[in-house]
Coordinates of C-alpha atoms in Angstrom, one line a residue:
Chain Q
M18 CA -39.0 -192.4 -171.9
T19 CA -36.3 -189.3 -171.9
S20 CA -33.3 -192.3 -171.2
E21 CA -33.2 -193.4 -174.7
T22 CA -32.3 -189.6 -175.5
L23 CA -29.9 -189.2 -172.6
A24 CA -28.4 -192.1 -173.0
R25 CA -26.6 -190.4 -176.3
V26 CA -24.8 -188.2 -174.0
E27 CA -22.5 -190.4 -172.1
A28 CA -22.5 -188.9 -168.3
P29 CA -19.1 -189.3 -166.5
A30 CA -19.2 -191.8 -164.0
W31 CA -18.2 -189.6 -160.8
L32 CA -21.5 -187.3 -161.6
P33 CA -24.0 -189.4 -160.3
G34 CA -22.4 -189.6 -156.9
T35 CA -21.5 -185.8 -157.0
L36 CA -25.7 -184.8 -157.9
K37 CA -26.4 -187.2 -154.9
I38 CA -23.8 -186.0 -152.2
F39 CA -25.4 -182.1 -153.4
K40 CA -29.0 -183.3 -153.8
N41 CA -28.6 -183.9 -150.2
I42 CA -26.2 -181.6 -149.2
I43 CA -29.2 -179.3 -150.1
R44 CA -32.6 -181.5 -148.5
Y45 CA -30.8 -180.1 -145.4
A46 CA -29.7 -177.2 -145.4
S47 CA -33.5 -176.1 -146.7
W48 CA -34.5 -178.2 -143.7
G49 CA -31.5 -176.1 -141.9
V50 CA -33.7 -173.0 -142.9
L51 CA -37.1 -174.2 -142.1
I52 CA -36.4 -174.9 -138.6
L53 CA -34.5 -171.8 -137.9
A54 CA -37.5 -170.1 -139.2
A55 CA -39.5 -171.3 -137.7
A56 CA -37.7 -170.4 -134.6
A57 CA -37.5 -166.9 -135.4
T58 CA -41.2 -167.1 -135.5
V59 CA -41.4 -168.4 -132.1
L60 CA -39.0 -165.5 -131.0
P61 CA -41.3 -162.9 -130.4
F62 CA -42.7 -165.0 -127.4
V63 CA -39.6 -165.8 -126.1
W64 CA -38.4 -162.6 -125.8
M65 CA -41.5 -161.6 -124.5
I66 CA -41.4 -163.8 -121.8
G67 CA -37.4 -162.9 -121.6
V68 CA -38.2 -159.3 -120.7
S69 CA -41.0 -160.3 -118.3
L70 CA -38.3 -161.2 -116.4
R71 CA -35.9 -158.7 -116.6
T72 CA -34.8 -155.3 -114.8
P73 CA -35.2 -152.1 -117.1
A74 CA -31.2 -151.2 -116.7
D75 CA -30.9 -154.7 -117.5
L76 CA -33.1 -153.9 -120.4
Y77 CA -31.6 -150.8 -122.2
A78 CA -27.6 -152.4 -121.0
D79 CA -28.2 -155.1 -123.5
P80 CA -31.2 -155.2 -126.0
A81 CA -29.6 -157.7 -127.8
R82 CA -29.4 -160.4 -124.9
L83 CA -32.2 -162.4 -125.8
W84 CA -33.5 -163.3 -122.1
P85 CA -32.3 -162.1 -118.7
G86 CA -29.6 -160.8 -117.4
E87 CA -30.3 -160.5 -114.3
W88 CA -33.9 -162.8 -113.2
S89 CA -36.8 -159.8 -111.7
V90 CA -40.9 -160.1 -111.1
A91 CA -41.1 -157.3 -110.6
G92 CA -42.3 -156.9 -114.2
F93 CA -45.3 -159.4 -112.4
H94 CA -45.2 -157.8 -109.7
A95 CA -45.8 -154.6 -111.6
V96 CA -49.0 -154.9 -113.6
L97 CA -50.8 -156.4 -110.7
T98 CA -50.8 -153.4 -108.7
Q99 CA -51.1 -150.7 -112.0
L100 CA -53.4 -152.1 -113.6
P101 CA -56.6 -154.8 -111.9
F102 CA -55.3 -157.1 -113.5
A103 CA -57.7 -160.1 -111.5
R104 CA -60.6 -157.8 -112.7
L105 CA -59.6 -157.5 -116.0
A106 CA -58.5 -161.6 -116.5
F107 CA -62.0 -162.0 -114.9
N108 CA -63.8 -159.1 -117.2
T109 CA -62.6 -161.1 -120.0
F110 CA -63.1 -165.1 -118.5
V111 CA -67.1 -164.0 -117.9
F112 CA -67.3 -162.0 -121.9
A113 CA -65.5 -165.3 -123.3
G114 CA -66.8 -168.3 -121.3
G115 CA -70.3 -167.1 -120.9
T116 CA -70.4 -165.5 -124.9
T117 CA -69.2 -169.1 -126.4
I118 CA -71.5 -171.5 -124.2
L119 CA -74.5 -169.3 -124.4
L120 CA -73.1 -169.4 -128.6
V121 CA -72.8 -173.1 -128.7
F122 CA -75.9 -173.4 -126.6
L123 CA -78.1 -172.0 -129.1
D124 CA -76.3 -172.3 -132.2
S125 CA -76.9 -176.0 -131.5
L126 CA -80.5 -176.0 -131.3
A127 CA -80.6 -173.8 -133.9
G128 CA -78.6 -176.1 -136.1
Y129 CA -80.5 -179.1 -135.3
A130 CA -84.4 -177.7 -136.2
L131 CA -82.6 -176.9 -139.9
A132 CA -81.0 -180.2 -140.1
R133 CA -83.5 -182.9 -138.7
L134 CA -86.8 -180.8 -138.1
K135 CA -89.4 -179.7 -141.4
F136 CA -91.1 -177.4 -140.6
R137 CA -92.2 -173.9 -143.0
G138 CA -89.4 -171.2 -143.8
R139 CA -87.1 -174.2 -143.0
Q140 CA -85.0 -173.1 -146.2
A141 CA -85.5 -169.3 -146.2
I142 CA -84.5 -168.5 -142.7
F143 CA -81.3 -170.9 -142.9
I144 CA -80.3 -168.6 -146.7
V145 CA -81.5 -165.2 -144.4
I146 CA -79.0 -167.0 -142.2
L147 CA -76.2 -167.6 -144.9
A148 CA -76.5 -164.4 -145.7
T149 CA -75.6 -162.2 -142.6
L150 CA -71.8 -164.5 -142.9
M151 CA -71.1 -162.0 -145.7
V152 CA -71.5 -158.3 -143.8
P153 CA -68.7 -157.4 -142.0
F154 CA -68.5 -156.6 -138.7
Q155 CA -67.5 -152.9 -138.7
V156 CA -71.4 -152.6 -140.6
T157 CA -73.4 -153.6 -137.4
I158 CA -71.5 -152.7 -134.8
I159 CA -72.4 -148.3 -134.4
P160 CA -76.5 -149.3 -134.8
V161 CA -75.8 -151.9 -132.1
F162 CA -74.0 -149.1 -130.0
L163 CA -76.9 -147.1 -130.8
T164 CA -79.8 -150.3 -129.7
L165 CA -76.5 -151.3 -126.4
F166 CA -77.4 -147.0 -125.4
D167 CA -80.7 -147.3 -125.5
L168 CA -81.0 -150.7 -123.8
G169 CA -78.8 -148.7 -121.2
W170 CA -76.7 -152.0 -122.0
L171 CA -72.9 -150.2 -122.3
N172 CA -70.5 -151.1 -120.4
T173 CA -72.6 -153.9 -118.9
F174 CA -71.9 -157.8 -119.0
Q175 CA -75.0 -158.1 -120.8
G176 CA -74.0 -155.7 -123.1
L177 CA -71.0 -157.1 -124.1
I178 CA -72.3 -160.7 -124.4
I179 CA -75.7 -161.2 -125.6
P180 CA -75.3 -159.2 -128.8
R181 CA -72.4 -162.0 -129.9
A182 CA -74.5 -165.0 -127.7
T183 CA -75.7 -166.9 -131.6
S184 CA -73.1 -166.8 -135.0
A185 CA -74.3 -167.6 -137.9
L186 CA -70.7 -169.4 -138.9
G187 CA -71.8 -172.3 -135.4
I188 CA -75.0 -172.5 -137.0
F189 CA -73.5 -173.4 -140.7
M190 CA -71.2 -175.4 -139.2
L191 CA -73.5 -177.8 -136.6
R192 CA -76.0 -177.8 -139.2
Q193 CA -73.5 -179.0 -141.7
F194 CA -72.4 -182.1 -139.6
F195 CA -75.9 -182.9 -137.8
R196 CA -76.9 -183.3 -140.9
T197 CA -74.3 -186.2 -141.7
L198 CA -76.0 -188.0 -138.1
P199 CA -78.2 -191.3 -139.6
A200 CA -82.0 -189.9 -140.0
E201 CA -82.7 -193.5 -138.5
L202 CA -81.5 -192.5 -135.3
D203 CA -83.9 -190.4 -134.8
D204 CA -86.3 -192.6 -136.2
A205 CA -86.0 -195.2 -133.8
A206 CA -85.3 -192.9 -131.0
H207 CA -89.1 -191.7 -132.0
I208 CA -90.6 -194.9 -131.6
D209 CA -89.0 -195.9 -128.2
G210 CA -90.9 -192.1 -128.1
A211 CA -88.6 -189.9 -127.5
N212 CA -89.2 -185.7 -128.5
S213 CA -87.8 -184.5 -130.2
F214 CA -86.1 -181.9 -127.6
Q215 CA -85.1 -185.1 -125.8
I216 CA -83.5 -186.4 -129.0
Y217 CA -81.3 -183.6 -129.6
W218 CA -80.2 -183.3 -125.6
R219 CA -79.4 -187.3 -125.4
I220 CA -78.6 -188.5 -128.9
V221 CA -77.6 -185.5 -131.7
L222 CA -74.6 -183.2 -128.7
P223 CA -73.5 -186.6 -127.4
L224 CA -72.9 -187.2 -130.9
A225 CA -71.5 -184.5 -132.1
K226 CA -69.0 -183.5 -128.9
P227 CA -66.1 -183.2 -131.8
A228 CA -67.8 -180.3 -133.8
L229 CA -68.7 -178.6 -130.5
A230 CA -65.1 -178.9 -129.1
S231 CA -64.3 -177.3 -132.5
L232 CA -66.8 -174.7 -132.1
F233 CA -67.0 -174.1 -128.4
V234 CA -62.8 -173.7 -128.9
I235 CA -62.1 -171.8 -132.1
Q236 CA -65.3 -168.8 -130.4
F237 CA -63.2 -169.3 -126.7
M238 CA -60.8 -167.9 -128.7
A239 CA -61.9 -165.4 -131.2
L240 CA -64.0 -163.8 -128.0
W241 CA -60.5 -163.8 -125.2
N242 CA -58.8 -162.3 -128.8
D243 CA -61.3 -159.8 -129.3
F244 CA -60.9 -156.4 -129.7
L245 CA -62.8 -154.2 -130.9
W246 CA -66.1 -155.3 -129.6
P247 CA -65.5 -154.9 -125.6
L248 CA -62.8 -151.5 -126.7
V249 CA -66.5 -150.2 -128.5
V250 CA -69.1 -151.7 -125.6
S251 CA -66.7 -150.5 -122.3
S252 CA -66.1 -148.3 -121.0
T253 CA -64.4 -148.1 -118.1
L254 CA -61.5 -149.8 -116.7
D255 CA -63.0 -152.3 -114.4
M256 CA -65.3 -153.3 -117.9
R257 CA -62.7 -154.1 -120.4
T258 CA -61.6 -157.1 -121.2
L259 CA -57.5 -158.4 -121.1
P260 CA -56.5 -157.0 -125.4
S261 CA -58.1 -153.9 -125.2
A262 CA -57.0 -153.0 -121.4
L263 CA -52.8 -154.5 -122.4
T264 CA -53.5 -151.7 -125.2
L265 CA -54.1 -148.8 -123.7
F266 CA -51.8 -149.4 -120.4
S267 CA -48.8 -149.9 -123.8
S268 CA -50.1 -146.6 -125.4
Q269 CA -49.6 -145.0 -121.3
S270 CA -46.3 -142.8 -121.5
G271 CA -43.2 -144.3 -119.5
V272 CA -44.5 -147.6 -119.6
D273 CA -42.3 -149.7 -117.9
H274 CA -41.6 -152.8 -120.3
A275 CA -41.5 -155.4 -117.8
A276 CA -45.1 -155.0 -116.5
L277 CA -46.1 -154.8 -120.7
M278 CA -45.0 -158.4 -121.5
A279 CA -46.1 -159.6 -118.6
G280 CA -48.7 -158.6 -118.8
A281 CA -49.2 -159.4 -122.4
A282 CA -48.0 -162.9 -120.9
I283 CA -50.0 -163.8 -118.5
S284 CA -52.8 -162.5 -121.7
L285 CA -51.7 -165.3 -123.9
A286 CA -51.0 -167.8 -120.9
P287 CA -55.0 -169.4 -120.9
L288 CA -54.9 -169.8 -125.0
A289 CA -51.3 -171.1 -125.1
V290 CA -51.9 -173.3 -122.9
A291 CA -55.0 -174.8 -124.0
F292 CA -53.7 -174.7 -127.4
L293 CA -50.5 -177.3 -126.2
V294 CA -53.5 -179.3 -125.0
A295 CA -56.4 -179.7 -126.9
Q296 CA -54.5 -178.7 -130.4
R297 CA -57.0 -181.4 -132.4
F298 CA -59.8 -179.3 -131.8
F299 CA -58.4 -176.4 -132.9
V300 CA -57.2 -177.2 -136.0
Q301 CA -60.4 -178.6 -136.4
G302 CA -62.5 -176.4 -135.9
I303 CA -60.0 -174.3 -137.8
A304 CA -59.4 -175.6 -141.0
T305 CA -63.7 -176.7 -141.1
T306 CA -64.8 -172.7 -140.6
G307 CA -62.4 -170.4 -141.8
L308 CA -62.3 -168.9 -138.3
K309 CA -59.3 -167.0 -137.2
Chain X
M9 CA -101.3 -194.5 -124.6
T10 CA -103.1 -191.3 -124.5
T11 CA -102.9 -190.3 -128.2
A12 CA -106.5 -192.1 -128.5
T13 CA -107.8 -190.0 -126.7
I14 CA -106.6 -186.7 -127.9
P15 CA -110.0 -184.9 -129.8
P16 CA -108.9 -184.4 -133.4
A17 CA -108.7 -180.5 -132.5
T18 CA -105.7 -180.9 -130.6
T19 CA -105.0 -182.4 -132.9
R20 CA -104.8 -179.8 -135.1
R21 CA -103.7 -177.6 -133.0
R22 CA -100.7 -179.0 -132.7
Q23 CA -100.1 -178.9 -136.6
R24 CA -100.2 -175.0 -136.3
F25 CA -97.1 -175.0 -133.8
N26 CA -94.3 -176.4 -134.6
S27 CA -92.0 -176.9 -132.1
A28 CA -89.3 -177.5 -134.2
Y29 CA -89.5 -173.4 -134.0
L30 CA -88.8 -172.5 -130.5
Y31 CA -85.6 -173.9 -131.1
V32 CA -84.3 -171.1 -133.9
A33 CA -86.0 -168.7 -132.4
P34 CA -83.4 -167.8 -129.6
S35 CA -80.7 -166.8 -132.7
L36 CA -82.9 -166.0 -135.5
L37 CA -83.8 -162.9 -132.0
L38 CA -80.5 -162.7 -131.6
I39 CA -79.7 -162.1 -135.0
G40 CA -82.3 -160.1 -136.3
V41 CA -82.4 -157.3 -134.0
F42 CA -78.0 -157.3 -133.6
I43 CA -77.3 -158.8 -137.3
A44 CA -79.9 -157.8 -139.2
E45 CA -81.8 -154.5 -138.3
P46 CA -78.2 -152.8 -137.8
I47 CA -77.3 -153.6 -141.1
L48 CA -80.8 -151.9 -142.2
R49 CA -80.2 -149.1 -140.5
S50 CA -76.6 -148.1 -140.9
G51 CA -77.1 -147.9 -144.8
W52 CA -80.4 -145.4 -143.7
M53 CA -77.6 -143.6 -141.4
S54 CA -75.1 -143.4 -144.4
L55 CA -77.6 -141.5 -145.9
H56 CA -78.1 -138.9 -143.1
D57 CA -75.5 -136.6 -141.2
W58 CA -75.9 -138.7 -137.6
T59 CA -74.1 -136.4 -135.1
V60 CA -74.2 -137.8 -132.2
G61 CA -75.4 -135.5 -129.5
E62 CA -77.2 -133.2 -131.9
D63 CA -81.2 -133.4 -131.6
T64 CA -81.4 -133.4 -135.4
H65 CA -79.8 -136.0 -138.1
A66 CA -80.6 -134.1 -141.4
W67 CA -81.5 -136.6 -144.9
V68 CA -78.0 -136.0 -146.5
G69 CA -79.1 -138.7 -149.5
L70 CA -75.4 -139.7 -150.7
G71 CA -74.2 -136.8 -149.4
N72 CA -71.7 -138.8 -147.4
Y73 CA -70.4 -141.3 -149.9
T74 CA -69.6 -138.0 -152.5
E75 CA -68.0 -136.8 -150.0
L76 CA -66.4 -139.8 -149.0
F77 CA -64.7 -139.7 -152.5
G78 CA -62.9 -136.8 -152.6
D79 CA -61.4 -137.7 -148.6
E80 CA -58.1 -137.5 -149.2
R81 CA -57.5 -139.2 -146.3
F82 CA -60.3 -142.1 -147.1
R83 CA -58.8 -142.1 -150.6
N84 CA -55.6 -142.7 -148.5
A85 CA -57.2 -145.2 -146.3
L86 CA -57.8 -146.8 -148.7
G87 CA -55.1 -147.4 -151.1
V88 CA -52.8 -148.4 -147.1
T89 CA -55.8 -151.2 -147.1
G90 CA -55.6 -152.3 -150.8
L91 CA -52.2 -152.1 -150.7
Y92 CA -52.1 -154.7 -147.1
T93 CA -54.8 -156.6 -148.3
V94 CA -52.2 -158.4 -151.8
V95 CA -50.0 -158.2 -150.5
V96 CA -50.5 -159.6 -146.8
T97 CA -52.6 -161.8 -148.5
A98 CA -50.4 -163.0 -151.0
G99 CA -47.7 -163.8 -148.2
Q100 CA -50.2 -165.9 -146.5
V101 CA -51.7 -168.2 -149.4
L102 CA -48.3 -168.9 -150.8
G103 CA -46.1 -168.9 -147.6
G104 CA -48.6 -171.3 -146.1
L105 CA -48.6 -173.1 -149.7
A106 CA -44.4 -173.5 -149.0
L107 CA -45.1 -174.5 -145.4
A108 CA -48.2 -177.0 -146.0
L109 CA -46.4 -178.9 -149.0
W110 CA -43.1 -179.3 -147.3
L111 CA -44.3 -180.6 -144.0
R112 CA -46.7 -182.4 -145.4
R113 CA -46.1 -185.6 -144.0
T114 CA -46.1 -186.3 -140.0
T115 CA -43.2 -186.8 -139.0
W116 CA -42.7 -185.8 -134.6
L117 CA -40.5 -182.8 -136.6
T118 CA -42.7 -181.7 -139.1
A119 CA -45.4 -181.6 -136.3
L120 CA -43.2 -179.8 -133.6
L121 CA -42.7 -177.2 -136.6
R122 CA -46.3 -177.3 -137.5
S123 CA -47.3 -176.1 -134.4
A124 CA -44.7 -173.7 -133.8
F125 CA -45.9 -172.1 -137.9
F126 CA -49.4 -172.0 -136.5
F127 CA -49.1 -170.4 -133.4
P128 CA -48.9 -166.9 -133.7
T129 CA -52.8 -167.4 -134.9
V130 CA -53.3 -168.3 -131.3
A131 CA -52.5 -165.0 -130.1
S132 CA -54.2 -162.0 -129.8
F133 CA -53.7 -159.1 -132.5
A134 CA -53.4 -157.5 -128.8
V135 CA -50.6 -159.6 -127.7
V136 CA -49.0 -159.5 -130.9
G137 CA -49.1 -156.3 -132.0
V138 CA -47.1 -155.6 -128.7
V139 CA -44.9 -157.5 -128.5
W140 CA -44.7 -157.0 -132.1
K141 CA -44.1 -153.0 -130.9
F142 CA -41.7 -153.7 -128.7
L143 CA -39.9 -155.7 -129.8
L144 CA -39.3 -153.2 -133.7
D145 CA -38.3 -150.7 -130.6
P146 CA -35.7 -148.4 -131.6
Q147 CA -33.6 -148.5 -128.0
V148 CA -35.0 -151.8 -126.1
G149 CA -35.7 -154.1 -129.1
L150 CA -34.3 -156.8 -129.7
I151 CA -34.5 -156.7 -133.7
N152 CA -32.4 -153.6 -133.2
G153 CA -30.3 -154.6 -130.6
W154 CA -29.2 -157.6 -133.3
L155 CA -28.6 -155.9 -135.8
G156 CA -26.1 -153.0 -133.0
E157 CA -24.1 -156.6 -132.1
V158 CA -22.7 -156.8 -136.2
G159 CA -23.1 -153.0 -137.0
V160 CA -25.5 -151.6 -138.7
T161 CA -28.1 -148.7 -136.3
G162 CA -31.7 -150.2 -137.2
P163 CA -34.3 -147.8 -138.1
S164 CA -37.0 -146.8 -136.3
W165 CA -38.9 -149.6 -138.3
L166 CA -42.7 -148.2 -137.2
A167 CA -42.0 -144.0 -136.3
D168 CA -40.8 -144.0 -140.4
T169 CA -43.0 -143.2 -143.3
G170 CA -41.8 -145.8 -145.4
L171 CA -41.1 -148.9 -143.4
A172 CA -44.1 -148.0 -141.1
L173 CA -46.5 -150.2 -143.3
P174 CA -44.3 -152.9 -145.1
T175 CA -43.1 -153.5 -140.9
V176 CA -47.1 -154.4 -140.3
M177 CA -47.2 -155.7 -143.8
A178 CA -44.4 -158.4 -142.1
V179 CA -46.1 -158.7 -138.9
G180 CA -49.7 -160.5 -140.9
I181 CA -48.0 -161.9 -143.4
W182 CA -47.2 -164.0 -139.8
K183 CA -49.8 -163.3 -138.0
G184 CA -51.6 -165.6 -140.8
V185 CA -49.7 -167.9 -142.9
G186 CA -50.2 -170.6 -140.3
F187 CA -54.0 -170.1 -140.5
S188 CA -53.3 -170.8 -144.5
M189 CA -51.1 -173.9 -143.6
I190 CA -53.3 -175.8 -141.6
V191 CA -56.5 -175.3 -144.2
L192 CA -53.8 -176.4 -146.9
L193 CA -52.2 -179.1 -144.9
A194 CA -56.5 -179.9 -144.6
A195 CA -56.9 -179.9 -148.2
L196 CA -53.7 -181.9 -149.3
Q197 CA -54.2 -185.3 -146.4
G198 CA -57.4 -185.7 -148.7
V199 CA -55.4 -185.3 -152.6
P200 CA -55.9 -189.1 -153.4
V201 CA -52.5 -191.4 -153.3
P202 CA -53.3 -193.3 -156.4
L203 CA -53.2 -190.3 -158.7
M204 CA -49.9 -189.0 -157.5
E205 CA -48.8 -192.7 -158.1
A206 CA -50.0 -192.2 -161.4
A207 CA -47.9 -189.4 -162.0
T208 CA -44.9 -190.6 -160.6
L209 CA -45.3 -193.8 -163.0
D210 CA -46.3 -191.9 -166.5
G211 CA -42.4 -190.0 -165.4
A212 CA -43.9 -186.9 -164.1
N213 CA -40.7 -185.0 -162.2
R214 CA -42.4 -183.3 -158.5
W215 CA -42.8 -180.0 -159.9
Q216 CA -45.3 -181.1 -162.6
R217 CA -46.9 -183.2 -159.6
L218 CA -47.7 -180.5 -158.7
R219 CA -48.6 -178.2 -161.2
A220 CA -50.6 -181.2 -162.3
V221 CA -52.6 -182.8 -159.8
T222 CA -51.8 -181.5 -156.2
L223 CA -52.7 -177.5 -157.0
P224 CA -55.9 -178.5 -158.7
E225 CA -56.7 -180.8 -156.4
I226 CA -56.3 -178.7 -153.5
R227 CA -57.8 -175.9 -155.2
P228 CA -61.3 -174.9 -153.4
A229 CA -59.0 -174.5 -150.4
L230 CA -56.8 -172.5 -152.0
L231 CA -60.0 -170.7 -153.1
F232 CA -61.1 -170.5 -149.9
T233 CA -57.9 -169.4 -147.8
T234 CA -57.1 -166.6 -149.9
V235 CA -61.2 -164.9 -149.4
I236 CA -60.7 -165.5 -146.2
S237 CA -57.3 -163.6 -146.5
T238 CA -58.7 -160.9 -148.1
V239 CA -61.8 -160.3 -145.7
T240 CA -59.7 -160.5 -142.8
S241 CA -56.6 -157.7 -144.1
L242 CA -59.3 -155.8 -146.1
Q243 CA -61.0 -155.2 -142.4
L244 CA -57.3 -154.4 -140.8
F245 CA -57.5 -153.0 -137.6
D246 CA -56.5 -154.2 -134.0
L247 CA -52.5 -154.6 -135.0
V248 CA -52.7 -150.8 -136.4
Y249 CA -54.7 -149.4 -133.4
V250 CA -51.6 -151.0 -132.1
M251 CA -48.5 -150.8 -133.3
T252 CA -49.0 -147.6 -135.3
G253 CA -51.8 -146.0 -134.7
G254 CA -52.4 -145.0 -138.4
G255 CA -49.0 -142.8 -138.4
P256 CA -46.8 -141.9 -139.2
L257 CA -48.5 -139.3 -140.8
F258 CA -51.5 -141.4 -141.8
H259 CA -49.2 -144.2 -143.9
T260 CA -50.6 -146.9 -142.3
E261 CA -54.2 -145.7 -141.6
S262 CA -56.8 -149.3 -142.6
I263 CA -60.4 -147.8 -143.8
V264 CA -61.2 -149.2 -140.4
T265 CA -59.3 -147.2 -138.5
Y266 CA -60.4 -144.4 -140.2
L267 CA -64.3 -145.7 -140.0
Y268 CA -62.9 -145.7 -136.0
Q269 CA -62.2 -142.2 -136.0
R270 CA -64.9 -140.7 -137.6
G271 CA -67.2 -142.7 -134.9
F272 CA -66.1 -143.7 -132.2
V273 CA -64.2 -140.3 -131.4
E274 CA -65.7 -138.3 -133.5
F275 CA -69.0 -138.9 -133.6
R276 CA -69.8 -138.8 -136.7
L277 CA -71.9 -141.5 -137.2
G278 CA -73.6 -141.0 -140.1
Y279 CA -70.1 -140.6 -141.8
A280 CA -69.0 -144.0 -140.3
S281 CA -71.6 -145.8 -141.6
A282 CA -71.1 -144.9 -145.2
I283 CA -67.7 -145.9 -145.4
A284 CA -68.7 -148.4 -143.5
W285 CA -70.9 -149.6 -146.3
V286 CA -67.6 -149.3 -148.2
L287 CA -66.0 -151.3 -147.2
F288 CA -69.1 -153.9 -147.0
L289 CA -69.7 -152.9 -150.7
L290 CA -65.8 -153.4 -151.1
I291 CA -65.2 -157.0 -149.5
L292 CA -68.6 -158.0 -151.5
A293 CA -67.0 -157.0 -155.2
V294 CA -64.0 -158.5 -154.3
S295 CA -65.3 -161.8 -152.8
L296 CA -67.1 -162.6 -155.6
I297 CA -64.7 -161.8 -158.7
Q298 CA -62.5 -163.7 -156.9
L299 CA -65.3 -166.5 -157.2
R300 CA -65.9 -165.7 -160.7
I301 CA -62.3 -165.9 -161.9
A302 CA -62.1 -169.4 -160.3
R303 CA -65.3 -170.5 -161.8
S304 CA -64.4 -169.2 -165.1
D305 CA -60.8 -171.7 -164.2
D306 CA -63.4 -174.4 -164.4
D307 CA -64.7 -174.1 -167.5
Q308 CA -61.3 -173.9 -169.2

């Protein structure tokens, strides 16, 4: 349509070719910028690994260097001896793993009932669960802290795990997924004599594996990385999780940089490996629930 | 085979108790004890002078709230959190949109780049905060090391009252931009191809296609990631706690950092509960306004 108006102005013969070259230059340059940006994005993690393997003298001598001039595993050795690192890793695994397993189980039970069973008050219960999603965690943390104190659960695993063992978001996500499964499956199983738990366990759960895996992965990640909750519930070093212990360690005076970065690298490692192996579930889980 | 022999009374009893309740009971119990009741109790506590270690908790009505609005330090925290939220949400959503549009097609290169941009989302704020704190360190940090190579003396980023908050914001954007990118990429895959082809046939250029086709199609996802970014930014805590501890001179102290200080350091739980409720209402108001704006745009 615009060609008629443009045709009146005669373009010089060299123009199209030159424009094309310019366009290509811009295209390649912007890809170059994008690749540089991506490299800059992961640079802090590369630097973290680099520093964890350097000696203090090497680091102070040339902070502009990304990679060790002189290699050393002293940092890893230091963090493993200065902190009860095995214990912290164990705590984090028990907290994140135990909570996630319980949470996925309880959320799938509730989600199943809300999606596929008929009972009075179903809609009301669903709305109450959704409403709790609106409330920021900080509002509940003080009363929960007092409840845990009354129960004698502060600084214990049950105190860390039980209050977090269900999530409104997980119930919502699984309910939505379970509703997409055809109702005929339940009817057929009913006729074959299966009860509602057998239908849940043998039919619905196996079909929901991808959704369960996504929920598992993002919840495990969120709990592994969780900071404020374990910080408030645990009070002694032997009950801390990696993120809060790492932070306390970093604020000590005269801290050894290599040890600190080694600690950071070790706390990140399980998630980094999980991310590389199961990226699909991270992406799906985050895209569907908005949890980060 | 036994159903025929069950007397009517039993059937009635079975109707009265529906086993479906057993499935929701554990979750409901936990939500009731650890979320629903604490919400109400924190509201109740915010109306008292509730300090740990004191025997009585005097009723002060809205006293904590009126004290809060005269509290310089709280107003400062509100300002810091508000500024952080606006800048970081804009950065995350616009940056995420740019990346998603750019990396829309799936090739080995875009897949690799997407993973790189997404990776900071996987790391904890604690790891990220500790790494950035030392990356920005004037003596051993890489940033000032590189600046030194080109003859510039780098500032002490986190100790400078003017630079600390912008630096924390930059780290916040870096950490969350991959999240927006993923949400928007998922939405972009859902834009119908025929729609784009029709627009191209009609002579729409790239920019026109973006404005007239792509953006309206991914509106729900844009709104979703904006609301999520806003809500999480308003709850800023971990990054500040690890990187600056709220300093220098309260220049990075957020609402939740202040809440933590009053509640878990000074144990003034009534006052801290009032802060939590103000935060709650703020989050509610901001999300509702954002949803409202989105809806009124739809009406036009």
